[in-house]
PDB file of C-alpha atoms in Angstrom:
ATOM      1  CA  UNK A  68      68.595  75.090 -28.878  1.00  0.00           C
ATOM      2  CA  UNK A  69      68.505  73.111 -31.876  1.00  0.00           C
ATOM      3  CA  UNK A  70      67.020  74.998 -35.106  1.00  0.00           C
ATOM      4  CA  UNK A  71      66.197  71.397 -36.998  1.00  0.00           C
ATOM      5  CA  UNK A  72      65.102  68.231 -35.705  1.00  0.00           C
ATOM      6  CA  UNK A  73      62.165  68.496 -34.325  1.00  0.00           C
ATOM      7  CA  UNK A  74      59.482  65.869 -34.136  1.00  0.00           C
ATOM      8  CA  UNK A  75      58.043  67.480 -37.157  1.00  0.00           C
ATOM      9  CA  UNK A  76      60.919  66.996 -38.840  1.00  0.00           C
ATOM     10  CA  UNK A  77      61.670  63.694 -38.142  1.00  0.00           C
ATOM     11  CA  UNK A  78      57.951  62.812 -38.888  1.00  0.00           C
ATOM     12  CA  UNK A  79      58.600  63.636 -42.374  1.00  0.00           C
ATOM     13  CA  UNK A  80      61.970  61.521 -42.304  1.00  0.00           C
ATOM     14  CA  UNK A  81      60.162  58.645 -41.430  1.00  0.00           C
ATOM     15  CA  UNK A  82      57.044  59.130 -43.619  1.00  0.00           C
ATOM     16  CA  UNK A  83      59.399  59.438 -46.745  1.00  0.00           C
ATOM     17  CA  UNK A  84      61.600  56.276 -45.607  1.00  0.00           C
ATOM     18  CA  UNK A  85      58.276  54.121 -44.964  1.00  0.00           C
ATOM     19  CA  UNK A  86      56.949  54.518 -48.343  1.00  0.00           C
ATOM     20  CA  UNK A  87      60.740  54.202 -49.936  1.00  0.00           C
ATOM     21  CA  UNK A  88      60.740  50.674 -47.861  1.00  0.00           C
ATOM     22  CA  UNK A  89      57.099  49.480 -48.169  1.00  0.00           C
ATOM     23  CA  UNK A  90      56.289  50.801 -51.352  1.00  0.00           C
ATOM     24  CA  UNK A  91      59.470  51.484 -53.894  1.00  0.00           C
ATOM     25  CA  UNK A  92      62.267  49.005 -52.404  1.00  0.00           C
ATOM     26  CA  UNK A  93      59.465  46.242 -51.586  1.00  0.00           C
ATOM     27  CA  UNK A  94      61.706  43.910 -49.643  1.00  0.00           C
ATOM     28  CA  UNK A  95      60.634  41.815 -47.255  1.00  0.00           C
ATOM     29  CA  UNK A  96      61.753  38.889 -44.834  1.00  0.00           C
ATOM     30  CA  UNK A  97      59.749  36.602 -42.634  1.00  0.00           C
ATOM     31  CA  UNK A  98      60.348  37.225 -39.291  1.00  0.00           C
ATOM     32  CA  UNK A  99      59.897  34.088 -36.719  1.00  0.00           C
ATOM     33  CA  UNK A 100      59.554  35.899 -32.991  1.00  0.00           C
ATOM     34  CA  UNK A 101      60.927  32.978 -30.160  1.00  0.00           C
ATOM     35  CA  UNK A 102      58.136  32.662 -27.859  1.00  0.00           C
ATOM     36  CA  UNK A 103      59.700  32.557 -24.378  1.00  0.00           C
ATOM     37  CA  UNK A 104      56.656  30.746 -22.736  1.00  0.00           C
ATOM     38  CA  UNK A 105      56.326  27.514 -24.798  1.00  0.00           C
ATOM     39  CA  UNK A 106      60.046  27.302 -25.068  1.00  0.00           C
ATOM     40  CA  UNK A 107      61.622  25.533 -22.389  1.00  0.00           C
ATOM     41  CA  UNK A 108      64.835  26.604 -20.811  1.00  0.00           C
ATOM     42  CA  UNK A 109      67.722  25.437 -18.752  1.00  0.00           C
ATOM     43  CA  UNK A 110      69.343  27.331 -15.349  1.00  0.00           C
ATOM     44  CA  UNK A 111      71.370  29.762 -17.906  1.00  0.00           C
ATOM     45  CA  UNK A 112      68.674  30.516 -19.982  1.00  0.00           C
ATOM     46  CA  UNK A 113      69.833  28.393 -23.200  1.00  0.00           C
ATOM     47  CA  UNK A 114      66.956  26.463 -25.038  1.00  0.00           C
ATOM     48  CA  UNK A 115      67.269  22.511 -23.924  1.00  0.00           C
ATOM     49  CA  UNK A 116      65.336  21.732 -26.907  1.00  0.00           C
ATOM     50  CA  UNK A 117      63.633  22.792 -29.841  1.00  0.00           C
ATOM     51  CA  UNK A 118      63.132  26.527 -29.950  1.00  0.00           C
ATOM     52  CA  UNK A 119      59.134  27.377 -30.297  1.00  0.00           C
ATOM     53  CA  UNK A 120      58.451  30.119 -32.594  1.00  0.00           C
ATOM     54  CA  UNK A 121      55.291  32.059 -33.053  1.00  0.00           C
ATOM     55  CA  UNK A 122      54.199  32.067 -36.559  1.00  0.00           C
ATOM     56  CA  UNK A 123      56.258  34.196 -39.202  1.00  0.00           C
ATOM     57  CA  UNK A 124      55.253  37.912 -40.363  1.00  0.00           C
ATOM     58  CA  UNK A 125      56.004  39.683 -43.198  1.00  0.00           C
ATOM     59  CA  UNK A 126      57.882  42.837 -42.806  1.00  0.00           C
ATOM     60  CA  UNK A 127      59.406  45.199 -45.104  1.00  0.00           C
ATOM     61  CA  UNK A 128      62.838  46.325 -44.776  1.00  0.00           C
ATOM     62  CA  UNK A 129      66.580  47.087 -46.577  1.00  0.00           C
ATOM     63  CA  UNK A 130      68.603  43.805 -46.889  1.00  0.00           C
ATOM     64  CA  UNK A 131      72.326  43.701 -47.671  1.00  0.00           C
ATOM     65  CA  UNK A 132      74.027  40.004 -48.020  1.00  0.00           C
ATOM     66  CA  UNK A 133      77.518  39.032 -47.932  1.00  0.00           C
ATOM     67  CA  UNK A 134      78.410  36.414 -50.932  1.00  0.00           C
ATOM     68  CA  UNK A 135      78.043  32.792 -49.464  1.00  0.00           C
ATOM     69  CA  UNK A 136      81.290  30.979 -48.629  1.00  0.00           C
ATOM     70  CA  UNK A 137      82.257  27.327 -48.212  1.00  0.00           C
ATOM     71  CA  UNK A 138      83.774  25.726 -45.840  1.00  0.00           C
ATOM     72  CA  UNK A 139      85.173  21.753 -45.530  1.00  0.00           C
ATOM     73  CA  UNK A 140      85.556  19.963 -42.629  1.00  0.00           C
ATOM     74  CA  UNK A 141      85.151  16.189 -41.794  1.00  0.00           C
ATOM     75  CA  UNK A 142      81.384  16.449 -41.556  1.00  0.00           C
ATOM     76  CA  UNK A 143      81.185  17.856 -45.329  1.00  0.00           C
ATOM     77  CA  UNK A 144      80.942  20.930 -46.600  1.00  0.00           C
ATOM     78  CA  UNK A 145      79.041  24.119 -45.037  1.00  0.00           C
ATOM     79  CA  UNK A 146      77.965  27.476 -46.933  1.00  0.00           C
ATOM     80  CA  UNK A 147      78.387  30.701 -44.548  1.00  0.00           C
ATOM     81  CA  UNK A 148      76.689  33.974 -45.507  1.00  0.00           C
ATOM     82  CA  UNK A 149      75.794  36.876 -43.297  1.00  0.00           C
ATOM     83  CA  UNK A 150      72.610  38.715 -43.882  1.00  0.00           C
ATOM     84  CA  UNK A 151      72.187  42.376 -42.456  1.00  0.00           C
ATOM     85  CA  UNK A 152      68.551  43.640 -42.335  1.00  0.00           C
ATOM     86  CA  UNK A 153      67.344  47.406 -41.396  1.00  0.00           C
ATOM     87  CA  UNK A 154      64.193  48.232 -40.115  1.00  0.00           C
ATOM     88  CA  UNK A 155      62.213  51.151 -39.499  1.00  0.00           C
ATOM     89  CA  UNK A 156      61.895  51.354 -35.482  1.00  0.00           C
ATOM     90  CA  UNK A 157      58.002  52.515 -36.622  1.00  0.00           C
ATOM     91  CA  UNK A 158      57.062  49.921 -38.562  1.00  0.00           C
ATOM     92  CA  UNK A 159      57.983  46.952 -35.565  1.00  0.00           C
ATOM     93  CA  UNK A 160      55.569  48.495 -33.273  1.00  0.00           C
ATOM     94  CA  UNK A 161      52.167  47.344 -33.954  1.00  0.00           C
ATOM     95  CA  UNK A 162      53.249  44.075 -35.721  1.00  0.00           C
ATOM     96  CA  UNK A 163      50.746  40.922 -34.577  1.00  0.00           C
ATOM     97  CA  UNK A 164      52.286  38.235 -33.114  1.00  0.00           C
ATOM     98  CA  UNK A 165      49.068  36.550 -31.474  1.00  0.00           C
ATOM     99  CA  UNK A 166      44.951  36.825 -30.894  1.00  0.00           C
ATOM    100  CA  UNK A 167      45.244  35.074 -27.805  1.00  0.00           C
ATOM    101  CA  UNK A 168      42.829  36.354 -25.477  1.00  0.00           C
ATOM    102  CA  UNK A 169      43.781  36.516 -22.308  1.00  0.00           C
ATOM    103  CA  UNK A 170      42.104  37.725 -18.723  1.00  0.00           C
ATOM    104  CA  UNK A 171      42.972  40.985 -18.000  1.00  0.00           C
ATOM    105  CA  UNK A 172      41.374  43.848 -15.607  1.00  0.00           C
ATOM    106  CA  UNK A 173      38.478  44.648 -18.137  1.00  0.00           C
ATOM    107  CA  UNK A 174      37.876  40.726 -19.245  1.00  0.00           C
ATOM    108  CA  UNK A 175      39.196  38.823 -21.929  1.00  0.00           C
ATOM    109  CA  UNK A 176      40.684  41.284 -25.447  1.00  0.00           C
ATOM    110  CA  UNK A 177      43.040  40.335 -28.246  1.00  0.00           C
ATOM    111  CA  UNK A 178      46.099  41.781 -27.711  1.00  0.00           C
ATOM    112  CA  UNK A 179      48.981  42.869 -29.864  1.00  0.00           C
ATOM    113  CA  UNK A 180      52.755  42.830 -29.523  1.00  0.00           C
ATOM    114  CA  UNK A 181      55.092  44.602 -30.662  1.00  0.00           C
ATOM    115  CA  UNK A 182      58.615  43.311 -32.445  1.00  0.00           C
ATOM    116  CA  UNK A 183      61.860  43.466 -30.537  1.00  0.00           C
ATOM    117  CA  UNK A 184      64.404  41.794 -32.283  1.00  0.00           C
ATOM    118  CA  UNK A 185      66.545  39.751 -30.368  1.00  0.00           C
ATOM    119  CA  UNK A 186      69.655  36.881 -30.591  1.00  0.00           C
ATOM    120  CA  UNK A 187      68.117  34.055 -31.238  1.00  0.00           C
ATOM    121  CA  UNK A 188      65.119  34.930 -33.446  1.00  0.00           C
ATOM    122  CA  UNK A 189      65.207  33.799 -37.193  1.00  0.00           C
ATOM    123  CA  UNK A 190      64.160  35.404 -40.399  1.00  0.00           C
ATOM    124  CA  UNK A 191      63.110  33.448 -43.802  1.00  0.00           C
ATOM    125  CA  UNK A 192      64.386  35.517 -47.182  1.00  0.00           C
ATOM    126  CA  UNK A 193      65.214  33.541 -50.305  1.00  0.00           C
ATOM    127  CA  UNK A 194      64.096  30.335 -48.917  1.00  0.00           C
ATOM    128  CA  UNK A 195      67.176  30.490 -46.977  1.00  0.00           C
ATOM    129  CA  UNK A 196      67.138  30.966 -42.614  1.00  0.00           C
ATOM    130  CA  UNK A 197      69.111  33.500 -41.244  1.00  0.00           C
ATOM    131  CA  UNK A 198      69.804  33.450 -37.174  1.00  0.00           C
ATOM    132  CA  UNK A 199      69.844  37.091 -35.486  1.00  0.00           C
ATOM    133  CA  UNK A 200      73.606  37.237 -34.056  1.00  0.00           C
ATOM    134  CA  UNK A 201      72.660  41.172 -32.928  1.00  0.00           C
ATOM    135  CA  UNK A 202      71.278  43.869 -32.913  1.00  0.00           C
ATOM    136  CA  UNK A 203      72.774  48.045 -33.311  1.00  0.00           C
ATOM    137  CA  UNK A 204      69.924  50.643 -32.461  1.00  0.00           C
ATOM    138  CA  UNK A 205      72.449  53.473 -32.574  1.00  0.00           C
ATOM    139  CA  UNK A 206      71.309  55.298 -35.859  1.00  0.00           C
ATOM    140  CA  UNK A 207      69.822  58.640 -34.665  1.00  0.00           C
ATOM    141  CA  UNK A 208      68.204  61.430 -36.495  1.00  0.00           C
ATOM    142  CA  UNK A 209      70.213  64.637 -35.994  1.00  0.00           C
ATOM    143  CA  UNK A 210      72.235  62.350 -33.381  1.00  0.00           C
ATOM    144  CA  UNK A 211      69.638  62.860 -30.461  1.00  0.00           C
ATOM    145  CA  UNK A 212      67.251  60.629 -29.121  1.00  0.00           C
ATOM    146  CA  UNK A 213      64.838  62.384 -26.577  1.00  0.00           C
ATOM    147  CA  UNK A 214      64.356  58.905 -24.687  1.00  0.00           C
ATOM    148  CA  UNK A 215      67.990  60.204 -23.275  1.00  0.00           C
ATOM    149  CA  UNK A 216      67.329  63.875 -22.925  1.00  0.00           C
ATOM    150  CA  UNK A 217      69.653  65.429 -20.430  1.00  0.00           C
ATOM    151  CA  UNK A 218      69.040  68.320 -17.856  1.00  0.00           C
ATOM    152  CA  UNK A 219      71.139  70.699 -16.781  1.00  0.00           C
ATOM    153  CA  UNK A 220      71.344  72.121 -12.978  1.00  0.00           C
ATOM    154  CA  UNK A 221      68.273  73.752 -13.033  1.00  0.00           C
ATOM    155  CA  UNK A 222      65.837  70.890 -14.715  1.00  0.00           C
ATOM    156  CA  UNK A 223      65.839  71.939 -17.948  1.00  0.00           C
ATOM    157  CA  UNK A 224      65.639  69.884 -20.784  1.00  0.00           C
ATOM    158  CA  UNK A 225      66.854  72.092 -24.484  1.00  0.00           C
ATOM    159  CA  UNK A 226      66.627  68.859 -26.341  1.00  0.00           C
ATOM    160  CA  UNK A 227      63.747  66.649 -25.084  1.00  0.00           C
ATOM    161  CA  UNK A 228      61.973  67.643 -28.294  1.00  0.00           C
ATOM    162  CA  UNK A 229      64.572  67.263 -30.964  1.00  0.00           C
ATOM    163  CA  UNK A 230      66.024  63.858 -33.141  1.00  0.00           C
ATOM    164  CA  UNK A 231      64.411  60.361 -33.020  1.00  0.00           C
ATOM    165  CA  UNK A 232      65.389  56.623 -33.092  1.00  0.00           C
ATOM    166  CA  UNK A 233      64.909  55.890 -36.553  1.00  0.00           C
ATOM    167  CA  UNK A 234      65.974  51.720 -37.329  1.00  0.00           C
ATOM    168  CA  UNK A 235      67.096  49.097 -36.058  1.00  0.00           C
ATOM    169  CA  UNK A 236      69.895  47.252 -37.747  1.00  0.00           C
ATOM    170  CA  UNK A 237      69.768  42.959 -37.481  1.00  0.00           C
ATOM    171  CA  UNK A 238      72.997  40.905 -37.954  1.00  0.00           C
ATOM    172  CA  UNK A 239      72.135  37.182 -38.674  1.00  0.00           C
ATOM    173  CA  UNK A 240      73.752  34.819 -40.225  1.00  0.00           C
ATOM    174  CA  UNK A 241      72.541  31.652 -42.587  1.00  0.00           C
ATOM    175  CA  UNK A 242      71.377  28.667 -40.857  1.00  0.00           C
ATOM    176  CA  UNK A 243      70.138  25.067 -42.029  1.00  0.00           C
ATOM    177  CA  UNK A 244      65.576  24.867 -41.402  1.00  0.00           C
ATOM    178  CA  UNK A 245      66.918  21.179 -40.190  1.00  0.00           C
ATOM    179  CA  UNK A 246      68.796  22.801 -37.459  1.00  0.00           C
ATOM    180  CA  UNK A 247      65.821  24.877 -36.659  1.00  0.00           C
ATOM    181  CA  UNK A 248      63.003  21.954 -36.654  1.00  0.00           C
ATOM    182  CA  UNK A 249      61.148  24.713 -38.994  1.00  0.00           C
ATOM    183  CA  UNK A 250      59.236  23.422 -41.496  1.00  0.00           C
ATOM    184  CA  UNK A 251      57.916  25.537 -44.135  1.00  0.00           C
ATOM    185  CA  UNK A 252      54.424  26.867 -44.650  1.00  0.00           C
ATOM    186  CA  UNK A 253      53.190  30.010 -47.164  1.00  0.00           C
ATOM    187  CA  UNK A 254      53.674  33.157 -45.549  1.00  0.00           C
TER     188      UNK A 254
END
């Protein structure tokens, strides 16, 4: 059994790493979530048309950028840059992405969603759009995530209490708003 690496433990990871993000670092990106219902599909599951976003939140994060690079072809030329942004797992959870109201067991509530990033969504930093290429969820405290706690022969479980999921890491790269049929508003 594991001396360190409890929840406790990584509590106080991620308490320390929220207020390094939210309140030291202070870097943010606008995050447009694709909403799957209003966007209409084909057979394979590629958008025939314009993508339908909800509307953009603000959340904080760690952003590392390549330097932009340009390319010529016969169309012109085209900038490339790739944007990686971390997140804290935490901090995606509760994140608003509608009020609807909607009819559920006990009557109509607001409900909240959480963030899940996924290929396809977009982020706004720098007045620039960046398109999510992927995602890596592989960065583990103490390199154990009880969501995948193992048990032996005899249904025990040693490390269903120790190490936590701590980010999420976002590959995107730069993409024209004209592309995206986004038009800007203030965030």
């Amino acid at each position: 059994m594991s001396l360190f690496g409890t929840a406790r433990d990584a509590s106080l990871i991620r308490h320390i790493n929220r207020e390094l993000i939210n309140n030291i670092i202070e870097q943010q990106v606008g995050y447009y979530k694709i909403d799957l219902t209003k966007t209409t599909s084909n057979m394979y599951g590629e958008a025939n048309g314009t993508k339908i976003f909800h509307n953009p939140v603000l959340i904080s994060c760690l952003i590392e950028r390549t330097p932009p690079t340009w390319e010529t072809d016969s169309f012109g030329p085209d900038v490339k840059q790739d944007l990686v942004v971390r997140f804290l797992r935490d901090d995606l959870l509760n994140i608003e992405l509608s009020t609807e109201s909607t009819e559920l067991s006990g009557g109509g509530r607001g409900f909240t969603y959480g963030i899940v990033p996924e290929v396809g969504d977009v982020m706004l930093w720098n007045n620039d759009y960046y398109e999510v290429d992927g995602t890596i969820e592989n960065q583990l405290f103490v390199g154990k995530d009880p969501s995948y706690a193992y048990t032996d022969g005899n249904g025990n479980t040693d490390n269903a209490n120790f190490g936590s999921s701590i980010s999420i890491i976002v590959n995107a790269h730069y993409t024209r708003s004209d592309k995206l049929g986004i038009t800007q508003d203030r965030l």
